[in-house]
Short mmCIF file of C-alpha atoms in Angstrom, two decimals:
data_model
loop_
_atom_site.label_atom_id
_atom_site.label_comp_id
_atom_site.label_asym_id
_atom_site.label_seq_id
_atom_site.Cartn_x
_atom_site.Cartn_y
_atom_site.Cartn_z
CA UNK A 1 -1.47 6.61 11.65
CA UNK A 2 -1.91 9.65 13.82
CA UNK A 3 -1.25 13.05 12.37
CA UNK A 4 1.86 14.98 13.31
CA UNK A 5 0.50 18.43 14.04
CA UNK A 6 2.82 21.40 13.98
CA UNK A 7 2.75 23.54 17.04
CA UNK A 8 2.68 27.30 17.16
CA UNK A 9 6.12 27.46 18.81
CA UNK A 10 9.29 26.41 17.07
CA UNK A 11 10.93 23.42 18.82
CA UNK A 12 14.61 23.51 19.81
CA UNK A 13 17.07 23.02 16.98
CA UNK A 14 17.97 19.35 16.26
CA UNK A 15 15.48 18.11 18.83
CA UNK A 16 13.27 15.12 18.07
CA UNK A 17 10.26 17.37 17.55
CA UNK A 18 12.26 19.57 15.16
CA UNK A 19 13.35 16.54 13.12
CA UNK A 20 9.83 15.14 12.95
CA UNK A 21 8.37 18.44 11.77
CA UNK A 22 11.03 19.02 9.11
CA UNK A 23 11.88 15.46 8.08
CA UNK A 24 10.78 16.03 4.48
CA UNK A 25 13.21 18.97 4.14
CA UNK A 26 16.10 16.87 5.46
CA UNK A 27 15.24 14.02 3.11
CA UNK A 28 15.00 16.43 0.16
CA UNK A 29 18.51 17.72 0.95
CA UNK A 30 19.87 14.17 0.97
CA UNK A 31 18.19 13.45 -2.36
CA UNK A 32 19.65 16.62 -3.86
CA UNK A 33 23.16 15.40 -3.11
CA UNK A 34 22.60 12.43 -5.44
CA UNK A 35 21.09 14.66 -8.14
CA UNK A 36 23.90 17.21 -7.90
CA UNK A 37 26.39 14.36 -8.12
CA UNK A 38 25.40 13.92 -11.78
CA UNK A 39 26.96 17.30 -12.57
CA UNK A 40 30.51 16.27 -11.68
CA UNK A 41 32.56 13.67 -13.46
CA UNK A 42 34.05 12.20 -10.30
CA UNK A 43 30.69 11.52 -8.63
CA UNK A 44 28.49 10.89 -11.68
CA UNK A 45 29.15 7.15 -11.73
CA UNK A 46 28.09 6.80 -8.09
CA UNK A 47 24.98 8.96 -8.52
CA UNK A 48 23.87 7.00 -11.57
CA UNK A 49 23.76 3.82 -9.48
CA UNK A 50 21.21 5.46 -7.17
CA UNK A 51 19.08 7.29 -9.74
CA UNK A 52 18.92 5.05 -12.82
CA UNK A 53 18.05 1.38 -13.20
CA UNK A 54 20.99 -1.00 -13.09
CA UNK A 55 21.82 -4.50 -14.38
CA UNK A 56 20.74 -3.87 -17.95
CA UNK A 57 21.71 -6.35 -20.64
CA UNK A 58 21.81 -5.84 -24.42
CA UNK A 59 20.94 -8.87 -26.51
CA UNK A 60 23.52 -10.26 -28.96
CA UNK A 61 23.09 -9.11 -32.54
CA UNK A 62 21.69 -12.43 -33.80
CA UNK A 63 19.15 -12.68 -31.02
CA UNK A 64 18.24 -9.03 -31.42
CA UNK A 65 17.44 -9.55 -35.10
CA UNK A 66 15.31 -12.59 -34.33
CA UNK A 67 13.44 -10.70 -31.63
CA UNK A 68 12.94 -7.75 -33.99
CA UNK A 69 11.37 -10.04 -36.56
CA UNK A 70 8.92 -11.40 -34.03
CA UNK A 71 8.43 -7.90 -32.54
CA UNK A 72 7.70 -9.34 -29.13
CA UNK A 73 10.53 -8.05 -26.91
CA UNK A 74 12.87 -5.07 -26.73
CA UNK A 75 16.59 -5.36 -27.32
CA UNK A 76 17.55 -3.97 -23.91
CA UNK A 77 16.27 -5.80 -20.83
CA UNK A 78 17.06 -5.89 -17.12
CA UNK A 79 17.61 -8.40 -14.36
CA UNK A 80 17.93 -7.83 -10.63
CA UNK A 81 21.15 -7.46 -8.64
CA UNK A 82 22.79 -5.92 -5.59
CA UNK A 83 22.83 -2.42 -7.11
CA UNK A 84 19.04 -2.37 -7.00
CA UNK A 85 19.29 -1.71 -3.26
CA UNK A 86 20.85 1.68 -3.97
CA UNK A 87 18.11 2.53 -6.45
CA UNK A 88 15.40 1.48 -3.99
CA UNK A 89 17.03 3.68 -1.33
CA UNK A 90 16.95 6.78 -3.55
CA UNK A 91 13.33 6.30 -4.56
CA UNK A 92 12.43 5.69 -0.92
CA UNK A 93 13.61 9.24 -0.30
CA UNK A 94 11.45 10.39 -3.21
CA UNK A 95 8.44 8.59 -1.73
CA UNK A 96 8.93 10.36 1.62
CA UNK A 97 9.00 13.74 -0.14
CA UNK A 98 5.86 12.98 -2.16
CA UNK A 99 4.12 11.73 0.99
CA UNK A 100 4.86 15.00 2.81
CA UNK A 101 3.77 17.07 -0.21
CA UNK A 102 0.37 15.36 -0.43
CA UNK A 103 0.00 15.68 3.33
CA UNK A 104 0.67 19.41 3.45
CA UNK A 105 -0.90 20.70 0.25
CA UNK A 106 -3.90 18.39 -0.14
CA UNK A 107 -4.92 16.51 2.99
CA UNK A 108 -4.22 19.30 5.49
CA UNK A 109 -6.36 21.73 3.52
CA UNK A 110 -9.22 19.25 3.28
CA UNK A 111 -9.00 18.60 7.02
CA UNK A 112 -9.12 22.32 7.87
CA UNK A 113 -12.12 22.74 5.63
CA UNK A 114 -14.05 19.68 6.83
CA UNK A 115 -12.96 20.03 10.49
CA UNK A 116 -12.84 16.32 11.25
CA UNK A 117 -12.87 15.21 14.90
CA UNK A 118 -9.43 14.60 16.35
CA UNK A 119 -10.00 10.86 16.71
CA UNK A 120 -10.74 10.58 12.97
CA UNK A 121 -7.90 12.69 11.62
CA UNK A 122 -5.33 9.88 11.75
CA UNK A 123 -7.52 7.49 9.78
CA UNK A 124 -8.42 10.24 7.32
CA UNK A 125 -4.77 10.98 6.54
CA UNK A 126 -3.96 7.30 6.20
CA UNK A 127 -6.87 6.65 3.83
CA UNK A 128 -6.04 9.76 1.83
CA UNK A 129 -2.42 8.73 1.30
CA UNK A 130 -3.28 5.14 0.40
CA UNK A 131 -6.07 6.22 -1.97
CA UNK A 132 -3.66 8.30 -4.04
CA UNK A 133 -1.02 5.56 -4.09
CA UNK A 134 -3.42 2.74 -4.99
CA UNK A 135 -5.09 4.77 -7.73
CA UNK A 136 -1.78 5.74 -9.37
CA UNK A 137 -0.45 2.18 -9.06
CA UNK A 138 -3.61 0.69 -10.63
CA UNK A 139 -3.42 3.01 -13.62
CA UNK A 140 0.31 2.45 -14.04
CA UNK A 141 0.12 -1.32 -13.61
CA UNK A 142 -2.82 -1.68 -15.99
CA UNK A 143 -0.90 0.25 -18.64
CA UNK A 144 2.05 -2.17 -18.26
CA UNK A 145 -0.22 -5.22 -18.51
CA UNK A 146 -1.80 -3.89 -21.69
CA UNK A 147 1.48 -2.78 -23.29
CA UNK A 148 3.11 -6.18 -22.68
CA UNK A 149 0.05 -8.12 -23.95
CA UNK A 150 -0.50 -9.88 -20.63
CA UNK A 151 -4.28 -9.56 -20.82
CA UNK A 152 -4.54 -10.84 -24.39
CA UNK A 153 -2.00 -13.66 -23.89
CA UNK A 154 -2.61 -15.17 -20.45
CA UNK A 155 0.29 -17.60 -20.83
CA UNK A 156 2.60 -14.67 -20.09
CA UNK A 157 1.43 -14.84 -16.48
CA UNK A 158 3.32 -18.05 -15.76
CA UNK A 159 6.09 -17.90 -18.35
CA UNK A 160 9.32 -16.16 -17.44
CA UNK A 161 10.59 -13.49 -19.81
CA UNK A 162 13.39 -14.27 -22.25
CA UNK A 163 16.47 -15.23 -20.22
CA UNK A 164 14.67 -14.23 -17.01
CA UNK A 165 14.74 -10.56 -17.93
CA UNK A 166 12.39 -7.63 -17.35
CA UNK A 167 11.49 -4.64 -19.46
CA UNK A 168 12.36 -1.14 -18.29
CA UNK A 169 8.81 -0.25 -17.29
CA UNK A 170 8.33 -3.53 -15.43
CA UNK A 171 11.51 -3.17 -13.39
CA UNK A 172 10.89 0.50 -12.65
CA UNK A 173 7.39 -0.37 -11.42
CA UNK A 174 8.71 -2.97 -8.99
CA UNK A 175 11.52 -0.67 -7.79
CA UNK A 176 8.94 2.06 -7.14
CA UNK A 177 6.66 -0.33 -5.28
CA UNK A 178 9.47 -1.56 -3.05
CA UNK A 179 10.55 2.03 -2.39
CA UNK A 180 7.03 3.09 -1.40
CA UNK A 181 6.52 0.27 1.08
CA UNK A 182 10.00 0.74 2.54
CA UNK A 183 9.20 4.41 3.11
CA UNK A 184 6.17 3.36 5.17
CA UNK A 185 8.42 2.18 8.03
CA UNK A 186 10.00 5.59 8.81
CA UNK A 187 6.60 7.20 8.28
CA UNK A 188 5.35 5.22 11.28
CA UNK A 189 7.84 7.25 13.32
CA UNK A 190 7.26 10.55 11.52
CA UNK A 191 3.49 10.28 11.96
CA UNK A 192 3.80 9.12 15.58
CA UNK A 193 1.72 5.99 15.30
CA UNK A 194 0.08 4.71 18.44
CA UNK A 195 1.73 1.71 20.10
CA UNK A 196 -1.40 -0.41 19.67
CA UNK A 197 -1.48 0.39 15.94
CA UNK A 198 2.24 0.06 15.30
CA UNK A 199 2.41 -3.74 15.19
CA UNK A 200 -0.63 -4.04 12.93
CA UNK A 201 0.69 -1.45 10.49
CA UNK A 202 4.15 -3.05 10.48
CA UNK A 203 2.63 -6.42 9.56
CA UNK A 204 0.53 -4.78 6.84
CA UNK A 205 3.59 -3.13 5.29
CA UNK A 206 5.75 -6.22 5.74
CA UNK A 207 3.30 -8.46 3.90
CA UNK A 208 3.31 -6.15 0.90
CA UNK A 209 7.09 -6.02 0.87
CA UNK A 210 7.37 -9.79 1.15
CA UNK A 211 5.06 -10.53 -1.77
CA UNK A 212 6.36 -7.77 -4.05
CA UNK A 213 9.97 -8.77 -3.41
CA UNK A 214 9.08 -12.45 -3.93
CA UNK A 215 7.52 -11.80 -7.32
CA UNK A 216 10.49 -9.60 -8.27
CA UNK A 217 13.18 -12.11 -7.24
CA UNK A 218 11.40 -15.16 -8.71
CA UNK A 219 10.76 -13.37 -12.03
CA UNK A 220 7.02 -13.80 -11.57
CA UNK A 221 6.62 -10.26 -12.80
CA UNK A 222 3.44 -10.57 -14.83
CA UNK A 223 1.65 -12.82 -12.35
CA UNK A 224 2.68 -10.61 -9.44
CA UNK A 225 1.59 -7.50 -11.30
CA UNK A 226 -1.85 -8.88 -12.09
CA UNK A 227 -2.44 -10.03 -8.51
CA UNK A 228 -1.16 -6.71 -7.22
CA UNK A 229 -3.55 -4.76 -9.46
CA UNK A 230 -6.55 -6.74 -8.21
CA UNK A 231 -5.44 -6.24 -4.63
CA UNK A 232 -4.77 -2.53 -5.10
CA UNK A 233 -8.14 -1.97 -6.76
CA UNK A 234 -9.98 -3.48 -3.80
CA UNK A 235 -7.83 -1.51 -1.36
CA UNK A 236 -8.51 1.68 -3.32
CA UNK A 237 -12.25 1.09 -2.99
CA UNK A 238 -11.77 0.42 0.71
CA UNK A 239 -9.98 3.68 1.47
CA UNK A 240 -12.25 5.66 -0.86
CA UNK A 241 -15.27 4.40 1.08
CA UNK A 242 -13.53 5.41 4.30
CA UNK A 243 -13.05 8.94 2.96
CA UNK A 244 -16.73 9.21 2.06
CA UNK A 245 -17.67 7.75 5.43
CA UNK A 246 -15.58 10.36 7.25
CA UNK A 247 -17.22 13.18 5.30
CA UNK A 248 -20.75 11.89 5.99
CA UNK A 249 -21.80 8.81 7.94
CA UNK A 250 -24.78 8.28 5.62
CA UNK A 251 -22.34 6.57 3.24
CA UNK A 252 -22.29 3.49 5.50
CA UNK A 253 -24.15 1.55 2.80
CA UNK A 254 -21.25 2.10 0.42
CA UNK A 255 -19.00 0.38 2.95
CA UNK A 256 -21.26 -2.68 2.89
CA UNK A 257 -21.13 -2.65 -0.93
CA UNK A 258 -17.35 -2.52 -0.78
CA UNK A 259 -17.31 -5.51 1.57
CA UNK A 260 -18.98 -7.58 -1.17
CA UNK A 261 -16.44 -6.39 -3.75
CA UNK A 262 -13.68 -7.12 -1.26
CA UNK A 263 -14.73 -10.75 -0.83
CA UNK A 264 -15.09 -11.22 -4.58
CA UNK A 265 -11.63 -9.73 -5.10
CA UNK A 266 -10.13 -12.17 -2.59
CA UNK A 267 -11.80 -15.11 -4.33
CA UNK A 268 -10.60 -14.04 -7.78
CA UNK A 269 -7.07 -13.57 -6.47
CA UNK A 270 -7.06 -17.06 -4.97
CA UNK A 271 -8.43 -18.58 -8.18
CA UNK A 272 -5.77 -16.91 -10.34
CA UNK A 273 -3.05 -17.98 -7.91
CA UNK A 274 -4.25 -21.58 -7.84
CA UNK A 275 -4.51 -21.82 -11.62
CA UNK A 276 -1.13 -20.31 -12.42
CA UNK A 277 0.85 -21.73 -9.52
CA UNK A 278 -0.88 -25.09 -9.29
CA UNK A 279 -0.90 -26.04 -12.96
CA UNK A 280 1.90 -24.04 -14.56
CA UNK A 281 4.70 -23.19 -12.13
CA UNK A 282 5.47 -26.86 -11.53
CA UNK A 283 6.71 -27.02 -15.11
CA UNK A 284 4.28 -29.64 -16.26
CA UNK A 285 3.32 -27.68 -19.34
CA UNK A 286 6.67 -28.12 -21.10
CA UNK A 287 8.58 -30.69 -19.11
CA UNK A 288 11.84 -28.85 -19.77
CA UNK A 289 14.50 -28.32 -17.15
CA UNK A 290 16.58 -25.58 -18.74
CA UNK A 291 18.14 -22.84 -16.71
CA UNK A 292 15.89 -20.11 -18.08
CA UNK A 293 12.83 -21.61 -16.38
CA UNK A 294 14.61 -22.86 -13.29
CA UNK A 295 13.53 -19.99 -11.08
CA UNK A 296 9.80 -20.46 -11.66
CA UNK A 297 9.32 -24.12 -12.56
CA UNK A 298 10.28 -25.67 -9.23
CA UNK A 299 8.11 -27.19 -6.52
CA UNK A 300 9.45 -24.82 -3.87
CA UNK A 301 8.33 -21.79 -5.86
CA UNK A 302 4.90 -23.34 -6.36
CA UNK A 303 4.44 -23.99 -2.64
CA UNK A 304 5.77 -20.53 -1.72
CA UNK A 305 3.41 -18.72 -4.11
CA UNK A 306 0.36 -20.71 -3.02
CA UNK A 307 1.08 -20.40 0.70
CA UNK A 308 1.88 -16.68 0.54
CA UNK A 309 -1.22 -15.94 -1.54
CA UNK A 310 -3.45 -17.84 0.87
CA UNK A 311 -1.83 -16.24 3.91
CA UNK A 312 -2.28 -12.65 2.76
CA UNK A 313 -5.86 -13.29 1.66
CA UNK A 314 -6.65 -14.76 5.08
CA UNK A 315 -4.95 -11.84 6.83
CA UNK A 316 -6.74 -9.06 4.95
CA UNK A 317 -10.08 -10.88 5.26
CA UNK A 318 -9.61 -11.15 9.02
CA UNK A 319 -8.86 -7.41 9.12
CA UNK A 320 -12.11 -6.76 7.25
CA UNK A 321 -14.10 -8.64 9.86
CA UNK A 322 -12.35 -6.75 12.66
CA UNK A 323 -13.01 -3.37 11.06
CA UNK A 324 -16.65 -4.19 10.41
CA UNK A 325 -17.13 -5.47 13.96
CA UNK A 326 -15.50 -2.37 15.40
CA UNK A 327 -17.80 -0.09 13.39
CA UNK A 328 -20.86 -2.00 14.51
CA UNK A 329 -19.79 -1.56 18.11
CA UNK A 330 -19.21 2.18 17.56
CA UNK A 331 -22.68 2.53 16.03
CA UNK A 332 -24.35 0.59 18.84
CA UNK A 333 -22.60 2.52 21.61
CA UNK A 334 -24.57 5.80 21.15
CA UNK A 335 -27.82 3.84 20.94
CA UNK A 336 -27.18 1.89 24.13
CA UNK A 337 -26.12 4.92 26.17
CA UNK A 338 -29.52 6.73 26.07
CA UNK A 339 -31.39 3.53 26.91
CA UNK A 340 -29.22 2.97 29.98
CA UNK A 341 -29.70 6.59 30.97
CA UNK A 342 -33.48 6.27 30.64
CA UNK A 343 -33.48 3.19 32.84
CA UNK A 344 -31.54 5.05 35.50
CA UNK A 345 -33.90 8.05 35.35
CA UNK A 346 -36.92 5.74 35.49
CA UNK A 347 -35.46 3.98 38.52
CA UNK A 348 -34.91 7.29 40.28
CA UNK A 349 -38.51 8.37 39.64
CA UNK A 350 -39.75 5.05 40.99
CA UNK A 351 -37.71 5.40 44.15
CA UNK A 352 -38.87 8.99 44.62
CA UNK A 353 -42.48 7.95 44.10
CA UNK A 354 -42.18 5.25 46.69
CA UNK A 355 -40.58 7.67 49.13
CA UNK A 356 -43.35 10.22 48.55
CA UNK A 357 -46.01 7.55 49.02
CA UNK A 358 -44.53 6.46 52.29
CA UNK A 359 -44.30 10.10 53.47
CA UNK A 360 -47.96 10.84 52.68
CA UNK A 361 -49.13 7.67 54.37
CA UNK A 362 -47.31 8.66 57.53
#
């Protein structure tokens, strides 16, 4: 993404330049309407749909007592529904505001201090934004995995929650993830992405949305969360190495080290996907055909999870090779230019020497 730099002159009111420069302020005003709606009785019900999580279900008393005895699940759980679109929309506005805040108060100040070349500023801002997002998501997702005993009990990865429900923290995590990746589409316009980069960035964002929404709608919450954490950790290392590389090119070795971690992360992700989807999602472990496991224990879900996991791993690996090849070409370009220049100078001296020799002989 290229950086949207504010000019010294104020653009005309309501012009495209004016909207691009002040888009975060407009979005904040829209978000405030929903927050202020909570203060009035007539609009509170509508505002709650946008701000709070919807489709919550309280267990019956008998089931709640049984669950309390086992101490394995809360009494109030959530499922997905149409009202989630309103919640995703509101938190998309929040993501745009946070994006602009990090841009103005953190990344802009670092850029002014480091004075990066203009051709590197766009990549620096992109890596800076993604580094913050991936780091926060990894910490948040790891906390959810630990609190729901997914790491100690690996069977939770392929088993749907009771009655295909989600806990509050699990649903809020997925809503936030969907909101962040949806906000990336208008940011392509706000940041004035180059036409040659637009399609690649749109595919990158679309793949994340497709897989996060698939795990959310199929109730593969724990499996999707674990795969997402492994993917985010590798991506965090990637963008962190880019930030170090922009500050000093001597950190090129760290990029090679990250490439090894990247490949290992792709292999682990594929192995986890194959084990859970190939041996568990088909329903062979229990042989039951009840409605509670219908969403995950079907052949279509198994094929979809395997194919999508393989496709995204192939795509990001191909991008790695392209990035590495491009950097090698950039490093070789300055080395080849002096050699070509020396050859030209040497050729000129040879021609001048021959001309001088012919002149003296005459």
